Short mmCIF file of C-alpha atoms in Angstrom, two decimals:
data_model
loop_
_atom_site.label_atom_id
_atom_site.label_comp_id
_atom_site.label_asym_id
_atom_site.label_seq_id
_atom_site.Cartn_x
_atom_site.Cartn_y
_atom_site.Cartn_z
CA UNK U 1 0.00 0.00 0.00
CA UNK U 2 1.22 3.48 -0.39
CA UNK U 3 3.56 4.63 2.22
CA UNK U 4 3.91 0.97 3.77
CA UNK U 5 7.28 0.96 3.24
CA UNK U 6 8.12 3.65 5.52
CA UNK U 7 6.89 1.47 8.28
CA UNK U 8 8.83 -1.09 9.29
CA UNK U 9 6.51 -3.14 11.54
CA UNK U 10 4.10 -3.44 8.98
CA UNK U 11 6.41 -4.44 6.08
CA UNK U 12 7.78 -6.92 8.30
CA UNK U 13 3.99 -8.54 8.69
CA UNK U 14 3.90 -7.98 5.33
CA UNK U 15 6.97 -10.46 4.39
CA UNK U 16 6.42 -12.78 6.85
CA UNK U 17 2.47 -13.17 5.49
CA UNK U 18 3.76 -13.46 1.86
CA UNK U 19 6.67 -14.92 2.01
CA UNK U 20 8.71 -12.33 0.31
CA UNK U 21 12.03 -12.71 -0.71
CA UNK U 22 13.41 -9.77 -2.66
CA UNK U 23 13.42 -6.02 -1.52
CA UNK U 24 14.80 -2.74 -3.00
CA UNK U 25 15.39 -0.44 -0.67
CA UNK U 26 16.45 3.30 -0.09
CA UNK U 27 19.60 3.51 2.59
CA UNK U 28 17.84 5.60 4.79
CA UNK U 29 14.78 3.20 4.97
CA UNK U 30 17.19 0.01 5.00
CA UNK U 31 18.24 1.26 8.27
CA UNK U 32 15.34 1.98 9.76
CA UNK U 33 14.18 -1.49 8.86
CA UNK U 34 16.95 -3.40 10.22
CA UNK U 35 16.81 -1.36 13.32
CA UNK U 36 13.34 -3.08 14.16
CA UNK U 37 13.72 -6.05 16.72
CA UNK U 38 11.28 -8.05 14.61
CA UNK U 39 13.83 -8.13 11.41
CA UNK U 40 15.55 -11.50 12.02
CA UNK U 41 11.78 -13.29 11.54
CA UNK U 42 12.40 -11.99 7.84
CA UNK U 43 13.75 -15.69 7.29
CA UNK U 44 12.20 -15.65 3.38
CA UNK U 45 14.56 -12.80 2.80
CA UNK U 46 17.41 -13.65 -0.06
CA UNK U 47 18.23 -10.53 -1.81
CA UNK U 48 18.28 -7.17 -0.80
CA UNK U 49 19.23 -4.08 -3.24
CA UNK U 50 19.99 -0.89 -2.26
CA UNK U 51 20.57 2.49 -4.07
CA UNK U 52 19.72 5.90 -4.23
CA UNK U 53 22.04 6.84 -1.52
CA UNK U 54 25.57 5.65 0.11
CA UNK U 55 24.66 2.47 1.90
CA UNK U 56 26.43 3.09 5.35
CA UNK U 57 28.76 0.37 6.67
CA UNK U 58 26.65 -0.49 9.74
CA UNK U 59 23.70 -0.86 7.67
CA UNK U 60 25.57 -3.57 6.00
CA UNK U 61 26.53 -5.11 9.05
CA UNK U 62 22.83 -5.24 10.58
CA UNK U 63 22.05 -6.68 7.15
CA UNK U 64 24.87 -9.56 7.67
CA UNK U 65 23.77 -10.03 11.80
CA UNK U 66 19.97 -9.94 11.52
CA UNK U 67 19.29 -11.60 8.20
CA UNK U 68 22.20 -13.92 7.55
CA UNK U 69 20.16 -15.62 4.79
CA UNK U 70 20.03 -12.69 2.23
CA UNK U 71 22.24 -11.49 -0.12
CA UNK U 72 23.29 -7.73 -0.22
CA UNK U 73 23.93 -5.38 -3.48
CA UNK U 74 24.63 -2.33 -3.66
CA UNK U 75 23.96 -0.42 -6.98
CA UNK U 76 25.07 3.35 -8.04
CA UNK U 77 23.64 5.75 -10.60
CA UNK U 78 22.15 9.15 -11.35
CA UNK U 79 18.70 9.10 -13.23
CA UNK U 80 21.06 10.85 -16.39
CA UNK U 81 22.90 7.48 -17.33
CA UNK U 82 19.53 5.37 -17.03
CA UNK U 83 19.90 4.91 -13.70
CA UNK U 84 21.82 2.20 -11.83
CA UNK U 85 25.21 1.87 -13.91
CA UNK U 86 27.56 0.07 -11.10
CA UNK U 87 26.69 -2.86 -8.64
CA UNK U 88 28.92 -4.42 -5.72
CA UNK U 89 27.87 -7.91 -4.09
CA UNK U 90 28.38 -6.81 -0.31
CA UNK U 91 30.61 -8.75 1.62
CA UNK U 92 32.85 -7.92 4.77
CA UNK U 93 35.91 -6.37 3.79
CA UNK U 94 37.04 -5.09 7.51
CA UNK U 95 36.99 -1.29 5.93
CA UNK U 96 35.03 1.80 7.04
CA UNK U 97 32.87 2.02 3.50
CA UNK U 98 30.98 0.21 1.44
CA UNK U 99 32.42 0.39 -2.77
CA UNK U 100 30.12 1.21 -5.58
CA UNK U 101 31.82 -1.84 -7.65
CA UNK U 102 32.43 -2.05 -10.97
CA UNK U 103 30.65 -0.42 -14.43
CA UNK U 104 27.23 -3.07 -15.34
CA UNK U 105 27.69 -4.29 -19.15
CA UNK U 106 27.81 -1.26 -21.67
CA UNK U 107 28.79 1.69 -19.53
CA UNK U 108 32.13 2.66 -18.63
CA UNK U 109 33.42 4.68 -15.60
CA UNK U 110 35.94 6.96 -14.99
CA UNK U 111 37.67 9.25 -12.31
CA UNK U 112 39.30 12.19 -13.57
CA UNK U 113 40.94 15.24 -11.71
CA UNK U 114 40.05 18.72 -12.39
CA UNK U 115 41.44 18.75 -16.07
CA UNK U 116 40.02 15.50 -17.20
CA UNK U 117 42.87 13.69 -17.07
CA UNK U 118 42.69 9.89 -15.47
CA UNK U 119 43.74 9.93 -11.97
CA UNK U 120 46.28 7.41 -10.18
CA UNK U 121 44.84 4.47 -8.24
CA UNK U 122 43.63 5.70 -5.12
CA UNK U 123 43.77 9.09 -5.85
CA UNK U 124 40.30 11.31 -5.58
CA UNK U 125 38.83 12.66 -8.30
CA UNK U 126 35.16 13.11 -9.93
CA UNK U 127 33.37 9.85 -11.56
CA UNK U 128 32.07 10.19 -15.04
CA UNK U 129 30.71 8.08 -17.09
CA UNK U 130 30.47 7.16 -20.54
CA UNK U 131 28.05 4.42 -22.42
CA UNK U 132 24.91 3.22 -23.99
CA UNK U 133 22.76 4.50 -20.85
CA UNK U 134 23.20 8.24 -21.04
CA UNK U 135 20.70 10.38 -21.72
CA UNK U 136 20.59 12.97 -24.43
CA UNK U 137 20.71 15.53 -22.34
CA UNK U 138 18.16 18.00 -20.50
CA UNK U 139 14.96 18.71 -21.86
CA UNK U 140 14.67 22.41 -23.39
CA UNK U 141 17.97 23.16 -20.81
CA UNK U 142 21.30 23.67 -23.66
CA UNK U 143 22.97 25.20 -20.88
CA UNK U 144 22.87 22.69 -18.47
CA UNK U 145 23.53 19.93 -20.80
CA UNK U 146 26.51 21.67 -22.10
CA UNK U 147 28.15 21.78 -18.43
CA UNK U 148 26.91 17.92 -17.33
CA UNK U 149 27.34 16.26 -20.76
CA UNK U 150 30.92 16.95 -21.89
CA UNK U 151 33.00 15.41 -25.03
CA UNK U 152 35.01 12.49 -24.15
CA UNK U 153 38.90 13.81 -23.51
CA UNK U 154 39.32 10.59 -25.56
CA UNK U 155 39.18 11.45 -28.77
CA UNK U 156 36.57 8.24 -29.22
CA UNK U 157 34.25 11.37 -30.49
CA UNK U 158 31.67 9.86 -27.38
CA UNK U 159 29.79 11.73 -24.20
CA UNK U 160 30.94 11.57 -20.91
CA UNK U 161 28.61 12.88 -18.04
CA UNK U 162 30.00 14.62 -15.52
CA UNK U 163 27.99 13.19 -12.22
CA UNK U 164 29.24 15.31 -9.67
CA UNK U 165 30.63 12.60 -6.92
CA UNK U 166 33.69 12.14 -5.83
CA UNK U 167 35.13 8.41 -6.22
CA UNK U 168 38.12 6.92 -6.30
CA UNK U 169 39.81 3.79 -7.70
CA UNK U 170 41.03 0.85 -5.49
CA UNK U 171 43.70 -0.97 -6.82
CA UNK U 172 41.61 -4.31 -7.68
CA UNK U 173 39.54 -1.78 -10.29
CA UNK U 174 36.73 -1.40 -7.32
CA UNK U 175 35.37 2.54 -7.54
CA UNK U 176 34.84 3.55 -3.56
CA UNK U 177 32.00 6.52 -3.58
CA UNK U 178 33.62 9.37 -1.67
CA UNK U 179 30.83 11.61 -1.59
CA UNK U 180 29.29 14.76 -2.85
CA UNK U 181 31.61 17.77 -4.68
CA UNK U 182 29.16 19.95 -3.11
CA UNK U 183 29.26 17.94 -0.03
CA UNK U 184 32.82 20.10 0.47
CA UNK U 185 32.58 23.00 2.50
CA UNK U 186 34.61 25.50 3.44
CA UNK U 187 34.70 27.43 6.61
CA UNK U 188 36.72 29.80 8.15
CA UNK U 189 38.95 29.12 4.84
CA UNK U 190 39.25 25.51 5.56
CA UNK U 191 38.19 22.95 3.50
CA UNK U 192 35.68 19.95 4.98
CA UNK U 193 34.59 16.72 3.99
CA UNK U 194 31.44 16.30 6.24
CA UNK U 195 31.09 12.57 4.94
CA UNK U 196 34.35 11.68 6.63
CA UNK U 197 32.49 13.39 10.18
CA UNK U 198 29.42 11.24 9.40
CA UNK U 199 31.93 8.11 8.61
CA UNK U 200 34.14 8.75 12.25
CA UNK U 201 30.29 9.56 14.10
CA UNK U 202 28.57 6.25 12.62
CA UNK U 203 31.90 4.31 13.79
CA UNK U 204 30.82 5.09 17.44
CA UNK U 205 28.67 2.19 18.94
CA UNK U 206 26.33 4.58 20.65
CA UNK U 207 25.07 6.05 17.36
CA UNK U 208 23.15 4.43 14.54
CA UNK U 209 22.49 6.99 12.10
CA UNK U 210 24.26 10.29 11.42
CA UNK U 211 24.16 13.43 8.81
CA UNK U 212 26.32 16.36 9.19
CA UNK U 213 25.71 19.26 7.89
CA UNK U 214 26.66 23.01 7.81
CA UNK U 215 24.48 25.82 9.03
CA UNK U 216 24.81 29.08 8.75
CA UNK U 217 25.55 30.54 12.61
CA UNK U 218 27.14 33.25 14.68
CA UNK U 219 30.25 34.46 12.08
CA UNK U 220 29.33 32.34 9.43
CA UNK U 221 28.80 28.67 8.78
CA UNK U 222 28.93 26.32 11.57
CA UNK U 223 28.95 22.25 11.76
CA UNK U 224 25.75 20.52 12.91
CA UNK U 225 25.88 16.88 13.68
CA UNK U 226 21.86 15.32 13.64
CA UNK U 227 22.14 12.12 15.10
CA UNK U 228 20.04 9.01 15.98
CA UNK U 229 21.04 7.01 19.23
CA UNK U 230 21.63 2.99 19.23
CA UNK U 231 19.53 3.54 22.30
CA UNK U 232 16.76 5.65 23.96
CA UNK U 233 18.63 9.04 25.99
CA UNK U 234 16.66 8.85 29.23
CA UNK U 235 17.21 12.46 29.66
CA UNK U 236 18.93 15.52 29.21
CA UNK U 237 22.16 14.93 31.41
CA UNK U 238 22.16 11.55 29.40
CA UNK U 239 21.81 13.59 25.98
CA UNK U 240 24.43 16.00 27.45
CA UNK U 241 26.33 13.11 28.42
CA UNK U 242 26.64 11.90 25.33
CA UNK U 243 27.51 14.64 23.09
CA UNK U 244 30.65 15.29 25.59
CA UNK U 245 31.44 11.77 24.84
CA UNK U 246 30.90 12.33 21.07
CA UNK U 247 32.94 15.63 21.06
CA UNK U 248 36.07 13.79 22.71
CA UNK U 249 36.36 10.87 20.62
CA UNK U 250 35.77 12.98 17.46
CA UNK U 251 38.91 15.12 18.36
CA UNK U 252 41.14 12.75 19.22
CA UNK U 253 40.85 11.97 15.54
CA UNK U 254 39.62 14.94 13.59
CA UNK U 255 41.05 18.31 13.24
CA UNK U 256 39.37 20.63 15.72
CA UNK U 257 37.49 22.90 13.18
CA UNK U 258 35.84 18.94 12.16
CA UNK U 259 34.33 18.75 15.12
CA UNK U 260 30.56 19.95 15.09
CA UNK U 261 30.04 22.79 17.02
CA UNK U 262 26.21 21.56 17.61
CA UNK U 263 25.00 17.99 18.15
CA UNK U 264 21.24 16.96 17.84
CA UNK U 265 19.71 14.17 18.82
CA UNK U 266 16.72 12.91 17.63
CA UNK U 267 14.98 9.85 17.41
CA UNK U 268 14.91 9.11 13.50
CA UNK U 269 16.51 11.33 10.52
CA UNK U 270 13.49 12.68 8.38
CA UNK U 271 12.86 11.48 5.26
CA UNK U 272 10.81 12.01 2.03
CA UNK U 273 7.87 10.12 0.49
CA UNK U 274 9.71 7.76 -1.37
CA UNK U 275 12.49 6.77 1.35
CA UNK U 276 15.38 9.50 0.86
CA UNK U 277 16.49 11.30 3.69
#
């Protein structure tokens, strides 16, 4: 029914009545449903997909604890090249993301630095991608399509399209999603990646979801952490509690000016009709 799979209880009646066994999920909702103690009677369960978003580590990991029975994939695309153009059979690496993979038949990635030249193994750079599955372009937008869709530095007279993430290569040909360009900020002249906040924030074992963002505050932009506990806060010492905690653990390994000045706790990250956060 419409909006049944933004409750978790219910879908899990739902699969357990019918005896379903494949589900395509959103990140943001994957979490939420593996966060419900009922998961692990999913037992029909053997393939989950996800996309749409970066599919968080611990995610994965609920996946592999609560519903040991069901594959995981995890599939990457923008709605310009057709959609999903990469896919990754999840398995435990022991690393701190979770990789795109590898280009499906008939499309062809790339990471290239700033001047569209390849970039080393390893290195960061921005993914394009080239292929059957791109679109034209944008409808009645010349503009637009002239700065996304870009000639192929090639000379194979093809398209590339320009996607916007940051990716790099690992050195068994893997592409790890890196995040957003526009996901860098800068503040106070600095430059920050607030995916690698989120990454050190979801490594902690009393948080199960976090998004950091920045805010404009008191002398410009400021860091704001929203974050979903693994547990109820029974109150505000508890909450304050925590964020000291947070705060402590997040400079011992971050640069000062990466830790969030503000932390917010709340007890599930909003999300839109269909799932996204």
């Amino acid at each position: 029914a419409p909006g049944l799979h933004r409750d978790p209880a219910q879908l899990i009646e739902l699969i357990r009545r019918e005896r379903i066994t494949t589900l395509h999920f959103v990140p943001s909702m994957l979490q939420a449903f593996v966060a419900d103690p009922a998961v692990a009677g999913c037992d029909s369960l053997t393939r989950i997909v996800c996309s749409g978003e970066a599919l968080p580590v611990d995610a994965q990991r609920q996946v592999f604890d609560k519903l040991p029975n069901a594959g995981l994939y995890n599939l990457y695309g923008p709605t310009e090249a057709a959609i999903d153009v990469t896919h990754w059979t999840c398995r435990e690496e022991g690393r701190d993301s979770v990789p795109i993979g590898e280009p499906i038949a008939n499309l062809q990635t790339y990471v290239l630095d700033a001047g569209l030249g390849p970039v080393a193994v390893g290195v960061v750079g921005e993914l394009y991608l080239g292929g059957t599955g791109l679109a034209r372009g944008y409808h009645r937008r010349p503009g637009l399509t002239a700065e996304r869709f870009v000639a192929s530095p090639f000379g194979d007279g093809e398209r590339l399209y320009r996607t916007g993430d940051l990716a790099r290569y690992r050195a068994d040909g893997v592409i790890e999603y890196m995040g957003r360009i526009d996901h860098q900020v800068k503040i106070r002249g600095l430059r920050i990646e607030l995916g690698e906040i989120e990454a050190r924030l979801m490594e902690q074992d009393e948080v199960r979801e976090a998004v950091v963002l920045a805010v404009p505050g008191a002398g410009g932009l400021q860091l704001a952490g929203y974050l979903v506990p693994s547990t109820p806060v029974a109150d505000d010492a508890a909450a304050e509690a925590l964020r000291a905690t947070l705060r402590e653990r997040l400079g011992a390994v971050l640069p000062d000016y990466m830790v969030p000045v503000h932390l917010l706790l709340l007890e599930q990250l909003p999300l839109s009709p269909n799932g996204k956060l």
